[in-house]
Short mmCIF file of C-alpha atoms and ligand atoms in Angstrom, two decimals:
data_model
loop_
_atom_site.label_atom_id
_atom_site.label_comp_id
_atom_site.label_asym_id
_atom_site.label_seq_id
_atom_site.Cartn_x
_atom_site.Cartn_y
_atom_site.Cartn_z
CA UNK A 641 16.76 23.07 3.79
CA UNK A 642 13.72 22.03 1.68
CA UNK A 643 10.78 24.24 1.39
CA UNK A 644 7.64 22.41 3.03
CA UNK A 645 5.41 24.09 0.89
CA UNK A 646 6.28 22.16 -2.33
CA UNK A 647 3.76 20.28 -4.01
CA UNK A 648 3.88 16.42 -4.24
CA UNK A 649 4.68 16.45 -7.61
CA UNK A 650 7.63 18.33 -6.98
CA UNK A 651 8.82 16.75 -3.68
CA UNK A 652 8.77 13.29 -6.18
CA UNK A 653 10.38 14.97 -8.91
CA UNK A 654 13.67 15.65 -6.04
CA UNK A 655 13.45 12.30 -4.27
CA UNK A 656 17.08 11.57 -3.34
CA UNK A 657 18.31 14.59 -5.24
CA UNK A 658 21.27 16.71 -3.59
CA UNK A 659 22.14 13.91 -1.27
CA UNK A 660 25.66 13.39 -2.14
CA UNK A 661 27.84 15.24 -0.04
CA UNK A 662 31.31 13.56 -1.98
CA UNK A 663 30.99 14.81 -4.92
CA UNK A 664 27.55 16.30 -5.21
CA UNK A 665 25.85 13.77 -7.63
CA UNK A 666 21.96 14.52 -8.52
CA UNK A 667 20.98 11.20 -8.77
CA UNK A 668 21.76 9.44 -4.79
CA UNK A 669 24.95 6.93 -5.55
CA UNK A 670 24.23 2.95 -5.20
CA UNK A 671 26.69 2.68 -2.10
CA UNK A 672 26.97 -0.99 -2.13
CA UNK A 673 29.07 -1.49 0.94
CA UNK A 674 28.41 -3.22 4.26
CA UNK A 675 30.89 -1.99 6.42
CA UNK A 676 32.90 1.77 6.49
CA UNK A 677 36.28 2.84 7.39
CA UNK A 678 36.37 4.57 10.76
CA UNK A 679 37.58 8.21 10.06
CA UNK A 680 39.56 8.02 13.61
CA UNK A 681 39.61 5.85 16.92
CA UNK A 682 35.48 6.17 16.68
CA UNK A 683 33.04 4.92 14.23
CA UNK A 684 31.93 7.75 11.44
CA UNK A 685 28.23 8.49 10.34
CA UNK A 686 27.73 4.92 8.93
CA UNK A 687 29.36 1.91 10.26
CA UNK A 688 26.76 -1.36 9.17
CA UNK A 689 24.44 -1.08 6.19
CA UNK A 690 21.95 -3.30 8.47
CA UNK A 691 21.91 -0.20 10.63
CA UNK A 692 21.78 2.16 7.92
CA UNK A 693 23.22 2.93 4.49
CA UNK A 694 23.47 6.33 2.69
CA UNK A 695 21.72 4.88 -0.46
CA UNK A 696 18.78 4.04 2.23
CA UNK A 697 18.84 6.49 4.13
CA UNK A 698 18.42 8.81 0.87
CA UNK A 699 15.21 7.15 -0.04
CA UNK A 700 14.11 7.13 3.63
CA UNK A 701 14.29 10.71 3.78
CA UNK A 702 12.33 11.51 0.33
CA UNK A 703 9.66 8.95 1.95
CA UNK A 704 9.79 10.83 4.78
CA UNK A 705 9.02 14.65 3.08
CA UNK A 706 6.34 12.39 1.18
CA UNK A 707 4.28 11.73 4.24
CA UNK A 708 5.25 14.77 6.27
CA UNK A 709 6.54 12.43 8.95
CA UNK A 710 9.14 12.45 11.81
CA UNK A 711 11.38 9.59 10.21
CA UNK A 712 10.61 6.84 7.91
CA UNK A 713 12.35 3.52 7.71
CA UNK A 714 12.28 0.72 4.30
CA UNK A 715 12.14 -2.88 4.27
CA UNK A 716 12.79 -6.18 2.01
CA UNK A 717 8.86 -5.98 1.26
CA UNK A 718 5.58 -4.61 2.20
CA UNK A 719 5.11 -7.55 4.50
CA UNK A 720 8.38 -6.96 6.13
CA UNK A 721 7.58 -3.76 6.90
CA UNK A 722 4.30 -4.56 8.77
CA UNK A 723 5.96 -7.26 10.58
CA UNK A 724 8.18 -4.64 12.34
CA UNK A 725 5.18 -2.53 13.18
CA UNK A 726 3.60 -5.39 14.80
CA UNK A 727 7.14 -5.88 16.52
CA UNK A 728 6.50 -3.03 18.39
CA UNK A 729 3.67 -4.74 20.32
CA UNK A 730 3.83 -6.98 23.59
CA UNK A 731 2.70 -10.23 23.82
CA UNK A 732 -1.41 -10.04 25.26
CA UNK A 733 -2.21 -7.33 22.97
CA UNK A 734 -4.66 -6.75 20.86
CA UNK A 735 -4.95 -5.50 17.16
CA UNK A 736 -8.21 -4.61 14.93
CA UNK A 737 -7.54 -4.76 11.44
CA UNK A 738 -9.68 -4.10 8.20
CA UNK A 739 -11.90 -6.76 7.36
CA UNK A 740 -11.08 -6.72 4.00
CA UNK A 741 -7.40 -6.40 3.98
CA UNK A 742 -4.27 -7.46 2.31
CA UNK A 743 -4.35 -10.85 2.83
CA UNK A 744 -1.09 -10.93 3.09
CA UNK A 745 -1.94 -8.81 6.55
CA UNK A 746 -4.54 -11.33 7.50
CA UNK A 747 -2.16 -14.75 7.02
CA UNK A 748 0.66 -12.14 9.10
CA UNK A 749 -1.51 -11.71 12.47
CA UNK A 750 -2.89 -15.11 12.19
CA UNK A 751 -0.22 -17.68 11.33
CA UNK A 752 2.47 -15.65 13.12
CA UNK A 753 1.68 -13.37 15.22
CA UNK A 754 -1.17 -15.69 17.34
CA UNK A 755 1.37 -18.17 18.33
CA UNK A 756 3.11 -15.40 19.79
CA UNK A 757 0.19 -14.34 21.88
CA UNK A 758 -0.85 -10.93 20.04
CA UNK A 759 -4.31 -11.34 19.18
CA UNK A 760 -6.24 -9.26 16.24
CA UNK A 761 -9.63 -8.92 15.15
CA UNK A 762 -11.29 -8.32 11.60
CA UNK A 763 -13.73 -5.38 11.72
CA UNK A 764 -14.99 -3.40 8.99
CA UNK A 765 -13.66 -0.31 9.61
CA UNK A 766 -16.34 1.69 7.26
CA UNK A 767 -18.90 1.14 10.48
CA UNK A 768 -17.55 3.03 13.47
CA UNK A 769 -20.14 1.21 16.05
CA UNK A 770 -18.59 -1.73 14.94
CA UNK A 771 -14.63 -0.40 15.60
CA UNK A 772 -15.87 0.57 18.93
CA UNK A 773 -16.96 -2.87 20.00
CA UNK A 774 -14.37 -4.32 19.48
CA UNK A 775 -11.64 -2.50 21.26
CA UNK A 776 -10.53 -4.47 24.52
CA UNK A 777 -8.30 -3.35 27.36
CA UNK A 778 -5.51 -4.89 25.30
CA UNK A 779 -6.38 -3.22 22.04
CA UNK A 780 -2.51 -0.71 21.41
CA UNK A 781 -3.00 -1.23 17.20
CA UNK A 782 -5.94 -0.49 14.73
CA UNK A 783 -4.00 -1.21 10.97
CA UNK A 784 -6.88 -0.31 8.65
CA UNK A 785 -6.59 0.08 5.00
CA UNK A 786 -8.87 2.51 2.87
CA UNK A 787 -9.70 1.91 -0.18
CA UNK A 788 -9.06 -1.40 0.96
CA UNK A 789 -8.29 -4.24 -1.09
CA UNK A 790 -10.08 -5.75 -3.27
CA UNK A 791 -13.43 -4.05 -2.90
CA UNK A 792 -11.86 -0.42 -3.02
CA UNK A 793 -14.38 0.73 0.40
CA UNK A 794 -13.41 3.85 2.12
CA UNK A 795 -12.82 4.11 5.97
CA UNK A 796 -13.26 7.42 8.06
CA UNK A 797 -9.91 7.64 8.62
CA UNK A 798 -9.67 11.06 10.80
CA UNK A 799 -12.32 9.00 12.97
CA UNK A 800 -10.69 5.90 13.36
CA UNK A 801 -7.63 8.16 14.80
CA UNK A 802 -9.96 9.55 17.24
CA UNK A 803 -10.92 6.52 18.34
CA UNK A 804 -7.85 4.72 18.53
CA UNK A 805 -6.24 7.21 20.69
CA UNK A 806 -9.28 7.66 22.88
CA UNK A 807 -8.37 3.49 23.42
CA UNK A 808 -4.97 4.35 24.12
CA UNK A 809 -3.96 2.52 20.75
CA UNK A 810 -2.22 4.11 17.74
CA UNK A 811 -3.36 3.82 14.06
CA UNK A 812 -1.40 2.77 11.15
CA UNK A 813 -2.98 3.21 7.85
CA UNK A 814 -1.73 0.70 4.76
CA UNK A 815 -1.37 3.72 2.06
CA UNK A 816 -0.36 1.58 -0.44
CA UNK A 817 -3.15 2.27 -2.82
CA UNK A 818 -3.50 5.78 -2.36
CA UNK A 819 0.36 6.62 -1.63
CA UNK A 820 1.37 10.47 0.11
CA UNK A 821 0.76 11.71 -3.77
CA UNK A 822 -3.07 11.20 -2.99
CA UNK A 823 -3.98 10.95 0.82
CA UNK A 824 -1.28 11.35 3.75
CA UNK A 825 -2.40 9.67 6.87
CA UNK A 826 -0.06 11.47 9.36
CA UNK A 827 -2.23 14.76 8.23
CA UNK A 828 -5.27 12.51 9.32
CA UNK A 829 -4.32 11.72 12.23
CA UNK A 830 -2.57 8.06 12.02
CA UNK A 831 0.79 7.49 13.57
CA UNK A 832 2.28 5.40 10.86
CA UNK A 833 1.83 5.12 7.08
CA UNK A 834 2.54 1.62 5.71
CA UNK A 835 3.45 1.02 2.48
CA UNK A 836 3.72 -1.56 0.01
CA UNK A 837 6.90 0.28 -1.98
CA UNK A 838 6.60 -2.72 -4.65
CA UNK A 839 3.37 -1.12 -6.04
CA UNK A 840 2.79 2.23 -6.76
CA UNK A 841 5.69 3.74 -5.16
CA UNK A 842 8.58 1.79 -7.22
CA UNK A 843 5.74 2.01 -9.74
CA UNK A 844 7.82 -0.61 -12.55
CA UNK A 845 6.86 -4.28 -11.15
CA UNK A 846 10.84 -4.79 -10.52
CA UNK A 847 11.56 -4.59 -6.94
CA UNK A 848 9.89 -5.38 -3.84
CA UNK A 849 10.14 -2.54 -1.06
CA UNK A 850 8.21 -1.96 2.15
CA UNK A 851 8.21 1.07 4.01
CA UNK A 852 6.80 2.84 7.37
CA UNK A 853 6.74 6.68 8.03
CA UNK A 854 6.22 7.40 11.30
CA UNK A 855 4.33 10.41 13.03
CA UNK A 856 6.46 10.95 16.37
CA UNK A 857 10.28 11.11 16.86
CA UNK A 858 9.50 7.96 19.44
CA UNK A 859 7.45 5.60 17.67
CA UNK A 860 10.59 6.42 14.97
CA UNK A 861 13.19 5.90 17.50
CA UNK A 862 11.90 2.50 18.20
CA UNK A 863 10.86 1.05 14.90
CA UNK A 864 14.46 1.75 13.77
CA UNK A 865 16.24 -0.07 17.03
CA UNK A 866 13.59 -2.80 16.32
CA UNK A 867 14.09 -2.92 12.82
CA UNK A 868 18.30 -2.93 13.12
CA UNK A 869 17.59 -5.62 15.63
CA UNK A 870 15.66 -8.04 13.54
CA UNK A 871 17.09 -6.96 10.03
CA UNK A 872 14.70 -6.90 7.29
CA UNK A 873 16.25 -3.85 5.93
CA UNK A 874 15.95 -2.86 2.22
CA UNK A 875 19.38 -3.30 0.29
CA UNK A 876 21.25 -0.28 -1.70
CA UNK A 877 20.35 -1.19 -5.13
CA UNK A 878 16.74 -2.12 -4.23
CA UNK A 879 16.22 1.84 -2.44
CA UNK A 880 18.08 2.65 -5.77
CA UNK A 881 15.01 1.29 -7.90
CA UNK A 882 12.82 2.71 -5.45
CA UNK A 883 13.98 6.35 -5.52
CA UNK A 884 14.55 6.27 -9.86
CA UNK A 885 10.77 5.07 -8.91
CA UNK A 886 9.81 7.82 -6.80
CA UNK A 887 10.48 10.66 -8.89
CA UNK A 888 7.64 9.52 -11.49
CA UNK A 889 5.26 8.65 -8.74
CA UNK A 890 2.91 11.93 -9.18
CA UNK A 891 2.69 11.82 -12.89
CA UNK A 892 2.39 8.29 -13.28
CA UNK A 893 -0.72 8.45 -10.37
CA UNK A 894 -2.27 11.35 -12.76
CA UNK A 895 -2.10 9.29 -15.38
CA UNK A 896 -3.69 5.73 -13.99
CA UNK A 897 -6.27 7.36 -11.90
CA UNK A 898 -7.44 8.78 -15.27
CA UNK A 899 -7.30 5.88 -17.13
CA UNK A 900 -8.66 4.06 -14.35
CA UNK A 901 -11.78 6.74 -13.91
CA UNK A 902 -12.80 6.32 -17.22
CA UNK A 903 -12.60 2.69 -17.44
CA UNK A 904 -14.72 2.51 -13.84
CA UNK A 905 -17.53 4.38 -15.93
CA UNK A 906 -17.11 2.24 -19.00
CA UNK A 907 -17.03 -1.10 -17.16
CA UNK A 908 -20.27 0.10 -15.04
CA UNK A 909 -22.07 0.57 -18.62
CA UNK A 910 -21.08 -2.77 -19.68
CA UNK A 911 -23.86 -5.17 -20.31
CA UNK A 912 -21.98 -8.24 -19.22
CA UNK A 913 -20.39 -6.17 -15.85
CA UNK A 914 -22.72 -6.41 -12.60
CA UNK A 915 -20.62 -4.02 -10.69
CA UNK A 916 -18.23 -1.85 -10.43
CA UNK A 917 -15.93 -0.80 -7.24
CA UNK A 918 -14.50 2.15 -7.44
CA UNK A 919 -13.63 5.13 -4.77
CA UNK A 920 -16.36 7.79 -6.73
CA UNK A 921 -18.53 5.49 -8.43
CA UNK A 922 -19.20 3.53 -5.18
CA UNK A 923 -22.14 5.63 -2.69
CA UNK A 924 -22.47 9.32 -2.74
CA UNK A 925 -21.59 8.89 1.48
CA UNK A 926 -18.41 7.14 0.45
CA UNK A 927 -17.58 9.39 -2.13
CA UNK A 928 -17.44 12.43 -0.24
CA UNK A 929 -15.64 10.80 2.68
CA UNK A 930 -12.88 9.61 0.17
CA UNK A 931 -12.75 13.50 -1.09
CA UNK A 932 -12.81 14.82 2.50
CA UNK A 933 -9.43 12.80 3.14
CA UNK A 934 -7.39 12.75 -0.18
CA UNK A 935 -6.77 14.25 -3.32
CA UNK A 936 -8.18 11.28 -6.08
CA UNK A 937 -9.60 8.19 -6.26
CA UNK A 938 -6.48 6.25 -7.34
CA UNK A 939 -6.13 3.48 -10.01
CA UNK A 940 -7.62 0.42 -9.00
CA UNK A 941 -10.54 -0.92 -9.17
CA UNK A 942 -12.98 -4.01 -9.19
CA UNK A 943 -15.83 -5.10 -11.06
CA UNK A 944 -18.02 -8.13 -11.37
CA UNK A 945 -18.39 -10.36 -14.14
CA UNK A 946 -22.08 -11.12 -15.19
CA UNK A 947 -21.52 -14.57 -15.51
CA UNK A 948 -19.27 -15.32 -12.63
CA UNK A 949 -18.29 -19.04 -13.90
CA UNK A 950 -16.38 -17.31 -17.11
CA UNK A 951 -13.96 -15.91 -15.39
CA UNK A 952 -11.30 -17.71 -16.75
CA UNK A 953 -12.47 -17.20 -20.27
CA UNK A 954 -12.62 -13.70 -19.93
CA UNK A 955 -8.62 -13.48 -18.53
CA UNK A 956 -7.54 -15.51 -21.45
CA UNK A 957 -9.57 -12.99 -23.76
CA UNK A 958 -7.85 -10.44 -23.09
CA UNK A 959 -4.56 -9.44 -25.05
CA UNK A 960 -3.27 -6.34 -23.64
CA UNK A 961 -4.52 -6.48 -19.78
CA UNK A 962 -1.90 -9.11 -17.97
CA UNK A 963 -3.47 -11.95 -15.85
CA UNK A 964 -0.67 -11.37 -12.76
CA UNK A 965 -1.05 -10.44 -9.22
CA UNK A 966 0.13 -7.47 -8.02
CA UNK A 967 -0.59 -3.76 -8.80
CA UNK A 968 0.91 0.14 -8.86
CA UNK A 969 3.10 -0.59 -11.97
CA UNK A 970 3.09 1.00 -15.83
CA UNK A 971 1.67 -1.64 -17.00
CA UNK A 972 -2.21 -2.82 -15.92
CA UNK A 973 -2.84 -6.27 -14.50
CA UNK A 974 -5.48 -8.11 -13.48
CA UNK A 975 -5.95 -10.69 -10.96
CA UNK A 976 -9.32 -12.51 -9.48
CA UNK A 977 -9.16 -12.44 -5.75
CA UNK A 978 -11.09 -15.48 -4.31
CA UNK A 979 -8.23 -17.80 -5.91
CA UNK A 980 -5.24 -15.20 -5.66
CA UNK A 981 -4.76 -12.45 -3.63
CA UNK A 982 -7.14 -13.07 -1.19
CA UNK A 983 -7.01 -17.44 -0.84
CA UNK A 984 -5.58 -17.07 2.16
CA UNK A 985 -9.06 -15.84 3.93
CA UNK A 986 -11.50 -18.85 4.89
CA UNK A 987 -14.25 -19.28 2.09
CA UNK A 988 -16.78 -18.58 4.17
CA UNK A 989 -15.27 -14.49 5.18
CA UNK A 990 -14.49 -14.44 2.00
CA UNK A 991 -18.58 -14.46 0.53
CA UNK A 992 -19.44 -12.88 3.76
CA UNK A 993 -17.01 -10.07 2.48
CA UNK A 994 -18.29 -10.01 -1.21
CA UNK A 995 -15.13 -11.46 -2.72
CA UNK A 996 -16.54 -13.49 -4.94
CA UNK A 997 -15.84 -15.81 -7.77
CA UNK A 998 -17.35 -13.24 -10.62
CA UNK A 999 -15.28 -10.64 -9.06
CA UNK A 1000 -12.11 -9.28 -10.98
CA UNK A 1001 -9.79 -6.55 -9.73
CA UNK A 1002 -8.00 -4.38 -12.09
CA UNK A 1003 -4.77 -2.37 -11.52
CA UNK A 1004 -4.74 0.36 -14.15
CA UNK A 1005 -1.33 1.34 -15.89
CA UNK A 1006 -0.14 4.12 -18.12
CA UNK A 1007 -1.30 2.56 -21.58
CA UNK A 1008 -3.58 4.67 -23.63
CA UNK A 1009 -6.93 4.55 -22.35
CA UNK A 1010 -8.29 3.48 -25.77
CA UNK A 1011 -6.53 0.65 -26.12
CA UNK A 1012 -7.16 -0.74 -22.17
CA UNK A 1013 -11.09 -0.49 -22.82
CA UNK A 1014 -11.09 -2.09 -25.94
CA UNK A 1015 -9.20 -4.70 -24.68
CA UNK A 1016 -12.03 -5.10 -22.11
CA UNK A 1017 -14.44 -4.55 -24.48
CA UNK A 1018 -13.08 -7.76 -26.66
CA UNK A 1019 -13.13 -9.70 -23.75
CA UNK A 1020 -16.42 -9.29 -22.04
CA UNK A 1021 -18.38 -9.31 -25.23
CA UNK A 1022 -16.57 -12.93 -26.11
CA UNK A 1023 -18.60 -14.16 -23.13
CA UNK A 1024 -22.12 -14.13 -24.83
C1 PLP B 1278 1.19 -5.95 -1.77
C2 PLP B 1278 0.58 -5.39 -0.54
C3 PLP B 1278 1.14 -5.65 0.72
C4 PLP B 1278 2.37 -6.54 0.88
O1 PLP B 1278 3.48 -5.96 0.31
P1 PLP B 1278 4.74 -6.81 -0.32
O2 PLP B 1278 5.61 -5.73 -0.82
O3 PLP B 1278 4.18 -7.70 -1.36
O4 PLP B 1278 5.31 -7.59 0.82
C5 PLP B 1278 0.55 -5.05 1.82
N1 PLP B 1278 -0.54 -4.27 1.71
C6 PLP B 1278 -1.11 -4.01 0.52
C7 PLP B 1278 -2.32 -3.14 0.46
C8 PLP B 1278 -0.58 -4.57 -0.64
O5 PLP B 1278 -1.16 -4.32 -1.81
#
């Protein structure tokens, strides 16, 4: 039906078009039912929206062709969406997860999922030695995020496959910074993509979305009977947002890694900036394995503030860039991770990981470059 040799750009462009088989609508219909009139004595293609909905299931399938994947299912959130991929494991097993995570991930396997008898481990998942030492018999996940969050450091991802699968465990790779425009992890060897949909994918800081594409017909098979049975399914007007979302995706990516690449070298010529993190202004080695497994080095990026008591001077300085959590939308925010996003980690992993106090991280929107670094500019230089 659909040519698999498209480009992203265009696959985006067509996410949920020509899915309306009643009357042939290009933009997919908001079908905001829950049930559907049987057609005869037996149920009809949909029955339940829990179990699946056409509006859904049209933005499952242009996730899908995204990732190159063997089915793809969408949750309430990001979070919701991992939480059914962790579903899929037994209690007594074992997960490895990127040290420097979502915390969101961290707070998941922790608070919930230990009291349930799955246990995890934080490795860094740049240092293979390390990744090897701490499988266990009991090790069937590795959930490893790259460039991770906040500190933007780049994992060998066709490695980590490797190994996981040596172990007899699968890999699921948190694409939500990168997205399929930029790096698809089934094509590296991961069985699952996971996605934060509220970021980059919906791309307009108005609806939170999680999804997971899935590598094999099985895994696929399962998530979705797990995923009907615990129903944290995303509703039809939410996978409406998403797929309006979608079809912007590779254009607005061009434009925020550019912005974003030119405000990486800016901020790293700054007198009052210590450090910048960025995937190709971080070490040659990690720059070449970022351009070994995807297309760009994506939008955000961190940097540390000179002086790192003034942080909260500096995020009132600024006029244009939002203090707000979050990231992958238009418009560029800013957040400072050892209070924020990352709080949740003890404050000891969190120096021990480098998130700390000085440190800022910066999701870059579509706003005219110009106007971004001079709002930095302001800001830093009313610090002396
Ligand atoms: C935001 C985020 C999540 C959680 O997603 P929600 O949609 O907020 O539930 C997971 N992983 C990463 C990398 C994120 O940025």
């Amino acid at each position: 039906m659909r040519s698999p040799q498209w480009h992203p750009e265009t696959l985006a462009a067509h996410c949920g078009v020509g899915q309306d088989l009643a009357y042939g609508s290009v933009s997919t219909p908001i079908y905001q039912t829950v049930t559907y009139q049987h057609p005869g004595e037996n149920l009809g293609q949909y029955d339940y929206s829990r179990t699946e909905n056409p509006t859904r299931h049209s933005a499952q399938e242009a996730i899908n062709r995204l990732d190159g994947g063997a089915g793809a299912l969408l949750y309430g959130s990001g979070m919701a969406a991992l939480t059914a991929l962790v579903h899929m494991l037994h209690q007594g097993d074992h997960v490895i997860v990127t040290d420097d995570a979502y915390g969101g991930t961290y707070r998941l396997l922790v608070d919930v999922f230990a009291k349930f008898g799955i246990r995890s481990s934080m490795v860094n998942t740049r240092q293979l030695d390390a990744v090897e030492r701490a499988f266990t018999d009991t090790t069937r996940l590795v959930i490893a995020e790259s460039p991770s969050n906040p500190l933007l450091q780049v994992s060998p991802l066709r490695a980590l496959a490797e190994m996981a699968h040596a172990h007899g465990a699968k890999l699921a790779i948190d694409n939500t910074f990168m997205t399929a425009v930029r790096q698809r992890p089934l094509d590296l060897g991961a069985d699952f993509a996971v996605y934060s949909a509220t970021k980059y994918m919906a791309g307009h800081n108005d609806v939170l979305a999680g999804a997971t594409v899935c590598r094999y017909a099985e895994d696929y098979a399962q998530l979705n009977e797990l995923t009907n049975a615990t129903g944290s399914i995303l509703g039809p007007w939410d996978a409406w947002l998403l797929l309006r979302g979608l079809k912007t995706l590779a254009i607005r990516m061009d434009r925020q890694e550019a912005n974003a690449a030119a405000i990486a070298a800016f901020l790293a010529r700054h007198p009052r900036v210590q450090r910048v993190f960025y995937p190709g202004l971080n070490s040659p080695e990690q720059d070449a394995l970022q351009k070994s497994q995807a297309s760009g080095t994506g939008a955000m990026l961190s940097f540390v503030l000179d002086d790192p008591n003034r942080y909260i001077d500096f995020m009132n300085a600024l006029q244009l860039i939002l203090p707000a959590v979050s990231l992958g939308g238009v418009e560029s925010l800013i957040t400072h991770p050892f209070n924020e996003t990352h709080r949740e980690l003890p404050e000891e992993v969190r120096w021990q990981l480098g998130i700390i106090p000085g440190l800022m991280r910066l999701s870059v929107g579509i706003e005219h470059v110009d106007d971004l670094m001079a709002d930095l500019d302001q800001a830093l230089n009313s610090l002396s």
